[in-house]
Amino acid sequence: MSESTAAQSPVSLGIHADDKASWPLVKKPHPPFYFGGFAACAANFFTHPLDLLKVRLQTMKGATANHGISHVVKSVYRGQGLLGFYDGISAAVLRQMTYSMARFATYETLKKQLSNDDGSLPFYRMAFAGVVAGAVGGICGTPADIVLVRLQNDGSLPVEQRRNYKNAFDGLFRITREDGPRGLFKGAVPNVSRAMLMTGAQLVSYDGFKQLLLSSPYFEEGMPLHFSASFLAGFVATTITSPFDVVKTRVMNAGPTSPYKNLFQAMVLIAREEGPLALYKGWTPAFVRMAPQTILTFIFLEQFRNLYWDRHALKNKVRYE
């Protein structure tokens, strides 16, 4: 890969180009594991309102089931104002710091372990790393995901049915107290299943599209490449995970008398009572959220990595292969 901007401009740092040319060539070091979580958190502040609209659409039933996104937007704004679009933001940050950090860290670690000696990584190994990373992230993120879904949907419920969690940690404490520790993992099966598909589709397709675009004469390392690869990855991930996302949202939002017994039964029940397309309810806001979420996450991640590599190169006086 080409050397970074900071490493290419040594004069301003008192380093002469001739001196830099003598620096040894090394492989780029593995970035810190937490960069993925930080990148996802940064992106989430921009996309949280879209995620809230998706959850509200997915939990609509009965007479309100056919209301569109414009109706939900008006309902949130009239009932809670602009801040209503950020209901559950504390849980969203907690979710990204558990779910996203775990899946990115696991994925990058497995990629490194499964790569060939020359650094290449076959697609099937990449897919395996993505699925395993999704499972780890799904398990770690389920408690925060439950609180997030409930906080986001609370405003749409009648006053007497609202849970009124103060924040993410209050939600975790109350779920543990009212439902027991198992309540923190309600809906874990559809959530982990979705996470496995999401990570496999999102991270693997991003790497795949990135390699494909780099092999064409139209792209090189930089923002246009990252934007294009992440946009395509967002489309693939949204389409593959939508049915699991709907089931996950329904199960997590359900009370003690949930009609859903397991993942398969929930899918069949929803499709039978509301039609097969109900499993893709909320696809549009999900994609509208997923596309910028994926784009911003990978752009932030790439910038964090570049900054880390720049600082490492200058500190250790090395160049990258």
mmCIF file of C-alpha atoms in Angstrom, residues 32-274:
data_model
loop_
_atom_site.group_PDB
_atom_site.id
_atom_site.type_symbol
_atom_site.label_atom_id
_atom_site.label_comp_id
_atom_site.label_asym_id
_atom_site.label_seq_id
_atom_site.Cartn_x
_atom_site.Cartn_y
_atom_site.Cartn_z
ATOM 1 C CA PRO A 32 -5.806 -1.546 18.281
ATOM 2 C CA PHE A 33 -8.865 -3.796 18.666
ATOM 3 C CA TYR A 34 -11.105 -0.967 19.895
ATOM 4 C CA PHE A 35 -10.970 1.095 16.694
ATOM 5 C CA GLY A 36 -14.008 -0.742 15.300
ATOM 6 C CA GLY A 37 -16.116 0.119 18.340
ATOM 7 C CA PHE A 38 -15.026 3.764 18.293
ATOM 8 C CA ALA A 39 -15.760 4.037 14.562
ATOM 9 C CA ALA A 40 -19.225 2.509 14.979
ATOM 10 C CA CYS A 41 -19.997 4.885 17.888
ATOM 11 C CA ALA A 42 -18.968 7.906 15.836
ATOM 12 C CA ALA A 43 -21.180 6.782 12.944
ATOM 13 C CA ASN A 44 -24.079 6.006 15.274
ATOM 14 C CA PHE A 45 -24.509 9.622 16.351
ATOM 15 C CA PHE A 46 -25.412 10.455 12.750
ATOM 16 C CA THR A 47 -27.657 7.455 12.090
ATOM 17 C CA HIS A 48 -29.478 6.866 15.393
ATOM 18 C CA PRO A 49 -32.686 8.690 14.324
ATOM 19 C CA LEU A 50 -33.002 6.351 11.331
ATOM 20 C CA ASP A 51 -32.574 3.315 13.571
ATOM 21 C CA LEU A 52 -35.331 4.614 15.846
ATOM 22 C CA LEU A 53 -37.714 4.972 12.874
ATOM 23 C CA LYS A 54 -36.872 1.428 11.770
ATOM 24 C CA VAL A 55 -37.701 0.016 15.218
ATOM 25 C CA ARG A 56 -40.988 1.934 15.384
ATOM 26 C CA LEU A 57 -42.006 0.595 11.966
ATOM 27 C CA GLN A 58 -41.066 -2.983 12.828
ATOM 28 C CA THR A 59 -43.128 -3.002 16.031
ATOM 29 C CA MET A 60 -46.322 -1.674 14.440
ATOM 30 C CA LYS A 61 -49.260 -4.075 14.439
ATOM 31 C CA GLY A 62 -53.007 -3.974 13.954
ATOM 32 C CA ALA A 63 -54.551 -0.744 12.686
ATOM 33 C CA THR A 64 -51.195 1.056 12.563
ATOM 34 C CA ALA A 65 -49.364 -1.720 10.700
ATOM 35 C CA ASN A 66 -49.677 -0.030 7.306
ATOM 36 C CA HIS A 67 -48.572 3.426 8.402
ATOM 37 C CA GLY A 68 -45.524 4.614 6.515
ATOM 38 C CA ILE A 69 -42.316 6.280 7.587
ATOM 39 C CA SER A 70 -43.755 9.797 7.183
ATOM 40 C CA HIS A 71 -46.449 9.003 9.738
ATOM 41 C CA VAL A 72 -43.822 7.735 12.203
ATOM 42 C CA VAL A 73 -41.684 10.855 11.719
ATOM 43 C CA LYS A 74 -44.670 13.109 12.428
ATOM 44 C CA SER A 75 -45.689 11.021 15.432
ATOM 45 C CA VAL A 76 -42.214 11.185 17.014
ATOM 46 C CA TYR A 77 -41.859 14.926 16.375
ATOM 47 C CA ARG A 78 -45.324 15.807 17.678
ATOM 48 C CA GLY A 79 -44.986 13.662 20.771
ATOM 49 C CA GLN A 80 -41.377 14.305 21.779
ATOM 50 C CA GLY A 81 -39.863 16.965 19.560
ATOM 51 C CA LEU A 82 -36.450 16.702 17.919
ATOM 52 C CA LEU A 83 -34.876 15.048 20.950
ATOM 53 C CA GLY A 84 -37.356 12.204 20.541
ATOM 54 C CA PHE A 85 -35.337 10.991 17.561
ATOM 55 C CA TYR A 86 -32.460 10.302 19.950
ATOM 56 C CA ASP A 87 -34.410 8.142 22.386
ATOM 57 C CA GLY A 88 -32.132 5.321 23.501
ATOM 58 C CA ILE A 89 -28.862 6.952 22.440
ATOM 59 C CA SER A 90 -27.122 5.809 25.657
ATOM 60 C CA ALA A 91 -28.074 2.202 24.893
ATOM 61 C CA ALA A 92 -26.973 2.664 21.276
ATOM 62 C CA VAL A 93 -23.503 3.769 22.394
ATOM 63 C CA LEU A 94 -23.301 0.876 24.866
ATOM 64 C CA ARG A 95 -24.367 -1.531 22.118
ATOM 65 C CA GLN A 96 -21.673 -0.320 19.729
ATOM 66 C CA MET A 97 -19.028 -0.519 22.464
ATOM 67 C CA THR A 98 -19.976 -4.151 23.104
ATOM 68 C CA TYR A 99 -21.364 -5.571 19.850
ATOM 69 C CA SER A 100 -19.288 -3.663 17.295
ATOM 70 C CA MET A 101 -16.070 -3.646 19.283
ATOM 71 C CA ALA A 102 -16.294 -7.410 19.849
ATOM 72 C CA ARG A 103 -17.108 -8.288 16.252
ATOM 73 C CA PHE A 104 -14.476 -6.022 14.689
ATOM 74 C CA ALA A 105 -11.813 -7.214 17.126
ATOM 75 C CA THR A 106 -12.681 -10.886 16.551
ATOM 76 C CA TYR A 107 -12.888 -10.472 12.770
ATOM 77 C CA GLU A 108 -9.518 -8.725 12.448
ATOM 78 C CA THR A 109 -7.853 -11.224 14.803
ATOM 79 C CA LEU A 110 -9.210 -14.230 12.884
ATOM 80 C CA LYS A 111 -8.264 -12.679 9.536
ATOM 81 C CA LYS A 112 -4.707 -12.318 10.768
ATOM 82 C CA GLN A 113 -4.614 -15.900 12.069
ATOM 83 C CA LEU A 114 -6.210 -17.433 8.959
ATOM 84 C CA SER A 115 -4.172 -15.549 6.337
ATOM 85 C CA ASN A 116 -1.641 -17.354 4.170
ATOM 86 C CA ASP A 117 2.066 -16.634 4.538
ATOM 87 C CA ASP A 118 1.906 -14.118 1.698
ATOM 88 C CA GLY A 119 -0.922 -12.219 3.423
ATOM 89 C CA SER A 120 -3.694 -13.444 1.111
ATOM 90 C CA LEU A 121 -6.967 -14.679 2.578
ATOM 91 C CA PRO A 122 -9.327 -17.005 0.653
ATOM 92 C CA PHE A 123 -12.984 -15.968 0.619
ATOM 93 C CA TYR A 124 -14.205 -19.010 2.549
ATOM 94 C CA ARG A 125 -11.814 -18.237 5.411
ATOM 95 C CA MET A 126 -12.879 -14.608 5.343
ATOM 96 C CA ALA A 127 -16.535 -15.684 5.502
ATOM 97 C CA PHE A 128 -15.777 -18.034 8.406
ATOM 98 C CA ALA A 129 -14.076 -15.184 10.286
ATOM 99 C CA GLY A 130 -17.089 -12.961 9.666
ATOM 100 C CA VAL A 131 -19.638 -15.501 10.898
ATOM 101 C CA VAL A 132 -17.659 -16.322 14.061
ATOM 102 C CA ALA A 133 -17.057 -12.631 14.755
ATOM 103 C CA GLY A 134 -20.786 -11.971 14.353
ATOM 104 C CA ALA A 135 -21.628 -14.675 16.887
ATOM 105 C CA VAL A 136 -19.199 -13.212 19.439
ATOM 106 C CA GLY A 137 -20.491 -9.691 18.851
ATOM 107 C CA GLY A 138 -24.131 -10.805 19.013
ATOM 108 C CA ILE A 139 -23.652 -12.487 22.382
ATOM 109 C CA CYS A 140 -21.751 -9.514 23.827
ATOM 110 C CA GLY A 141 -24.248 -6.968 22.489
ATOM 111 C CA THR A 142 -27.585 -8.658 23.283
ATOM 112 C CA PRO A 143 -28.181 -7.022 26.718
ATOM 113 C CA ALA A 144 -27.564 -3.526 25.327
ATOM 114 C CA ASP A 145 -29.633 -4.363 22.240
ATOM 115 C CA ILE A 146 -32.666 -5.268 24.371
ATOM 116 C CA VAL A 147 -32.473 -1.969 26.253
ATOM 117 C CA LEU A 148 -31.984 -0.088 22.981
ATOM 118 C CA VAL A 149 -35.072 -1.598 21.335
ATOM 119 C CA ARG A 150 -37.212 -0.895 24.406
ATOM 120 C CA LEU A 151 -35.983 2.677 24.819
ATOM 121 C CA GLN A 152 -36.571 3.432 21.156
ATOM 122 C CA ASN A 153 -40.066 1.957 21.146
ATOM 123 C CA ASP A 154 -41.198 3.342 24.518
ATOM 124 C CA GLY A 155 -42.436 6.619 23.080
ATOM 125 C CA SER A 156 -44.878 4.841 20.770
ATOM 126 C CA LEU A 157 -46.607 2.962 23.621
ATOM 127 C CA PRO A 158 -49.545 4.182 25.739
ATOM 128 C CA VAL A 159 -48.308 5.995 28.852
ATOM 129 C CA GLU A 160 -49.409 3.197 31.188
ATOM 130 C CA GLN A 161 -47.414 0.594 29.198
ATOM 131 C CA ARG A 162 -44.127 2.484 28.993
ATOM 132 C CA ARG A 163 -41.106 1.088 30.807
ATOM 133 C CA ASN A 164 -39.537 4.532 31.313
ATOM 134 C CA TYR A 165 -35.937 3.402 31.607
ATOM 135 C CA LYS A 166 -33.813 6.407 32.607
ATOM 136 C CA ASN A 167 -30.820 5.289 30.575
ATOM 137 C CA ALA A 168 -29.046 2.150 29.356
ATOM 138 C CA PHE A 169 -27.679 1.137 32.746
ATOM 139 C CA ASP A 170 -31.020 1.703 34.456
ATOM 140 C CA GLY A 171 -32.563 -0.522 31.794
ATOM 141 C CA LEU A 172 -30.018 -3.288 32.404
ATOM 142 C CA PHE A 173 -30.578 -3.107 36.167
ATOM 143 C CA ARG A 174 -34.372 -3.171 35.895
ATOM 144 C CA ILE A 175 -34.425 -6.040 33.405
ATOM 145 C CA THR A 176 -32.191 -8.053 35.727
ATOM 146 C CA ARG A 177 -34.395 -7.242 38.728
ATOM 147 C CA GLU A 178 -37.755 -7.785 37.003
ATOM 148 C CA ASP A 179 -36.966 -10.655 34.607
ATOM 149 C CA GLY A 180 -33.863 -12.180 36.142
ATOM 150 C CA PRO A 181 -30.414 -12.448 34.497
ATOM 151 C CA ARG A 182 -31.912 -14.506 31.668
ATOM 152 C CA GLY A 183 -33.989 -11.480 30.718
ATOM 153 C CA LEU A 184 -30.798 -9.787 29.511
ATOM 154 C CA PHE A 185 -30.491 -12.429 26.803
ATOM 155 C CA LYS A 186 -34.097 -12.515 25.642
ATOM 156 C CA GLY A 187 -34.062 -12.816 21.864
ATOM 157 C CA ALA A 188 -30.412 -13.878 21.878
ATOM 158 C CA VAL A 189 -30.956 -16.541 19.200
ATOM 159 C CA PRO A 190 -32.406 -14.210 16.522
ATOM 160 C CA ASN A 191 -29.986 -11.495 17.610
ATOM 161 C CA VAL A 192 -26.920 -13.728 17.305
ATOM 162 C CA SER A 193 -28.244 -15.188 14.032
ATOM 163 C CA ARG A 194 -28.691 -11.682 12.666
ATOM 164 C CA ALA A 195 -25.258 -10.634 13.940
ATOM 165 C CA MET A 196 -23.618 -13.610 12.240
ATOM 166 C CA LEU A 197 -25.304 -12.732 8.940
ATOM 167 C CA MET A 198 -24.671 -9.008 9.424
ATOM 168 C CA THR A 199 -20.973 -9.373 10.113
ATOM 169 C CA GLY A 200 -20.528 -12.001 7.438
ATOM 170 C CA ALA A 201 -22.356 -9.838 4.913
ATOM 171 C CA GLN A 202 -21.089 -6.419 5.970
ATOM 172 C CA LEU A 203 -17.426 -6.912 6.844
ATOM 173 C CA VAL A 204 -16.731 -9.681 4.349
ATOM 174 C CA SER A 205 -18.529 -7.934 1.479
ATOM 175 C CA TYR A 206 -16.699 -4.691 2.314
ATOM 176 C CA ASP A 207 -13.331 -6.431 2.069
ATOM 177 C CA GLY A 208 -14.503 -8.264 -1.052
ATOM 178 C CA PHE A 209 -15.839 -5.171 -2.808
ATOM 179 C CA LYS A 210 -12.735 -3.235 -1.795
ATOM 180 C CA GLN A 211 -10.464 -5.838 -3.397
ATOM 181 C CA LEU A 212 -12.685 -6.007 -6.494
ATOM 182 C CA LEU A 213 -12.723 -2.229 -6.948
ATOM 183 C CA LEU A 214 -8.956 -1.989 -6.381
ATOM 184 C CA SER A 215 -8.435 -4.514 -9.172
ATOM 185 C CA SER A 216 -10.197 -2.166 -11.609
ATOM 186 C CA PRO A 217 -8.421 0.803 -13.211
ATOM 187 C CA TYR A 218 -10.883 3.266 -11.670
ATOM 188 C CA PHE A 219 -10.049 3.050 -7.960
ATOM 189 C CA GLU A 220 -7.070 3.400 -5.668
ATOM 190 C CA GLU A 221 -6.758 3.640 -1.867
ATOM 191 C CA GLY A 222 -8.704 6.646 -0.654
ATOM 192 C CA MET A 223 -12.116 8.029 0.237
ATOM 193 C CA PRO A 224 -13.905 7.191 -3.068
ATOM 194 C CA LEU A 225 -12.879 3.538 -2.685
ATOM 195 C CA HIS A 226 -13.991 3.341 0.951
ATOM 196 C CA PHE A 227 -17.301 5.052 0.156
ATOM 197 C CA SER A 228 -18.141 2.791 -2.795
ATOM 198 C CA ALA A 229 -17.183 -0.483 -1.080
ATOM 199 C CA SER A 230 -19.076 0.398 2.106
ATOM 200 C CA PHE A 231 -22.209 1.496 0.213
ATOM 201 C CA LEU A 232 -22.361 -1.845 -1.616
ATOM 202 C CA ALA A 233 -21.679 -3.698 1.643
ATOM 203 C CA GLY A 234 -24.563 -1.851 3.304
ATOM 204 C CA PHE A 235 -26.998 -2.914 0.571
ATOM 205 C CA VAL A 236 -25.968 -6.569 0.817
ATOM 206 C CA ALA A 237 -26.095 -6.589 4.629
ATOM 207 C CA THR A 238 -29.538 -4.933 4.838
ATOM 208 C CA THR A 239 -31.153 -7.351 2.408
ATOM 209 C CA ILE A 240 -29.722 -10.488 3.984
ATOM 210 C CA THR A 241 -30.448 -9.556 7.600
ATOM 211 C CA SER A 242 -33.865 -7.880 7.313
ATOM 212 C CA PRO A 243 -36.024 -10.931 8.291
ATOM 213 C CA PHE A 244 -33.826 -11.654 11.306
ATOM 214 C CA ASP A 245 -33.906 -7.982 12.266
ATOM 215 C CA VAL A 246 -37.712 -7.935 12.270
ATOM 216 C CA VAL A 247 -37.914 -11.090 14.420
ATOM 217 C CA LYS A 248 -35.214 -9.812 16.787
ATOM 218 C CA THR A 249 -37.076 -6.536 17.295
ATOM 219 C CA ARG A 250 -40.432 -8.255 17.898
ATOM 220 C CA VAL A 251 -38.985 -10.770 20.379
ATOM 221 C CA MET A 252 -36.993 -8.211 22.345
ATOM 222 C CA ASN A 253 -39.911 -5.795 22.555
ATOM 223 C CA ALA A 254 -42.408 -8.461 23.657
ATOM 224 C CA GLY A 255 -43.461 -8.753 27.286
ATOM 225 C CA PRO A 256 -43.540 -11.883 29.476
ATOM 226 C CA THR A 257 -46.447 -13.316 27.424
ATOM 227 C CA SER A 258 -44.550 -13.288 24.135
ATOM 228 C CA PRO A 259 -46.214 -15.270 21.299
ATOM 229 C CA TYR A 260 -42.799 -16.061 19.838
ATOM 230 C CA LYS A 261 -41.199 -19.323 20.984
ATOM 231 C CA ASN A 262 -38.135 -19.513 18.746
ATOM 232 C CA LEU A 263 -36.627 -18.004 15.623
ATOM 233 C CA PHE A 264 -38.296 -20.288 13.090
ATOM 234 C CA GLN A 265 -41.716 -20.180 14.793
ATOM 235 C CA ALA A 266 -41.559 -16.387 14.960
ATOM 236 C CA MET A 267 -40.774 -16.090 11.243
ATOM 237 C CA VAL A 268 -43.613 -18.463 10.321
ATOM 238 C CA LEU A 269 -46.075 -16.687 12.629
ATOM 239 C CA ILE A 270 -45.232 -13.229 11.292
ATOM 240 C CA ALA A 271 -45.386 -14.392 7.664
ATOM 241 C CA ARG A 272 -48.693 -16.223 8.209
ATOM 242 C CA GLU A 273 -50.459 -13.424 10.085
ATOM 243 C CA GLU A 274 -49.048 -10.421 8.235
#
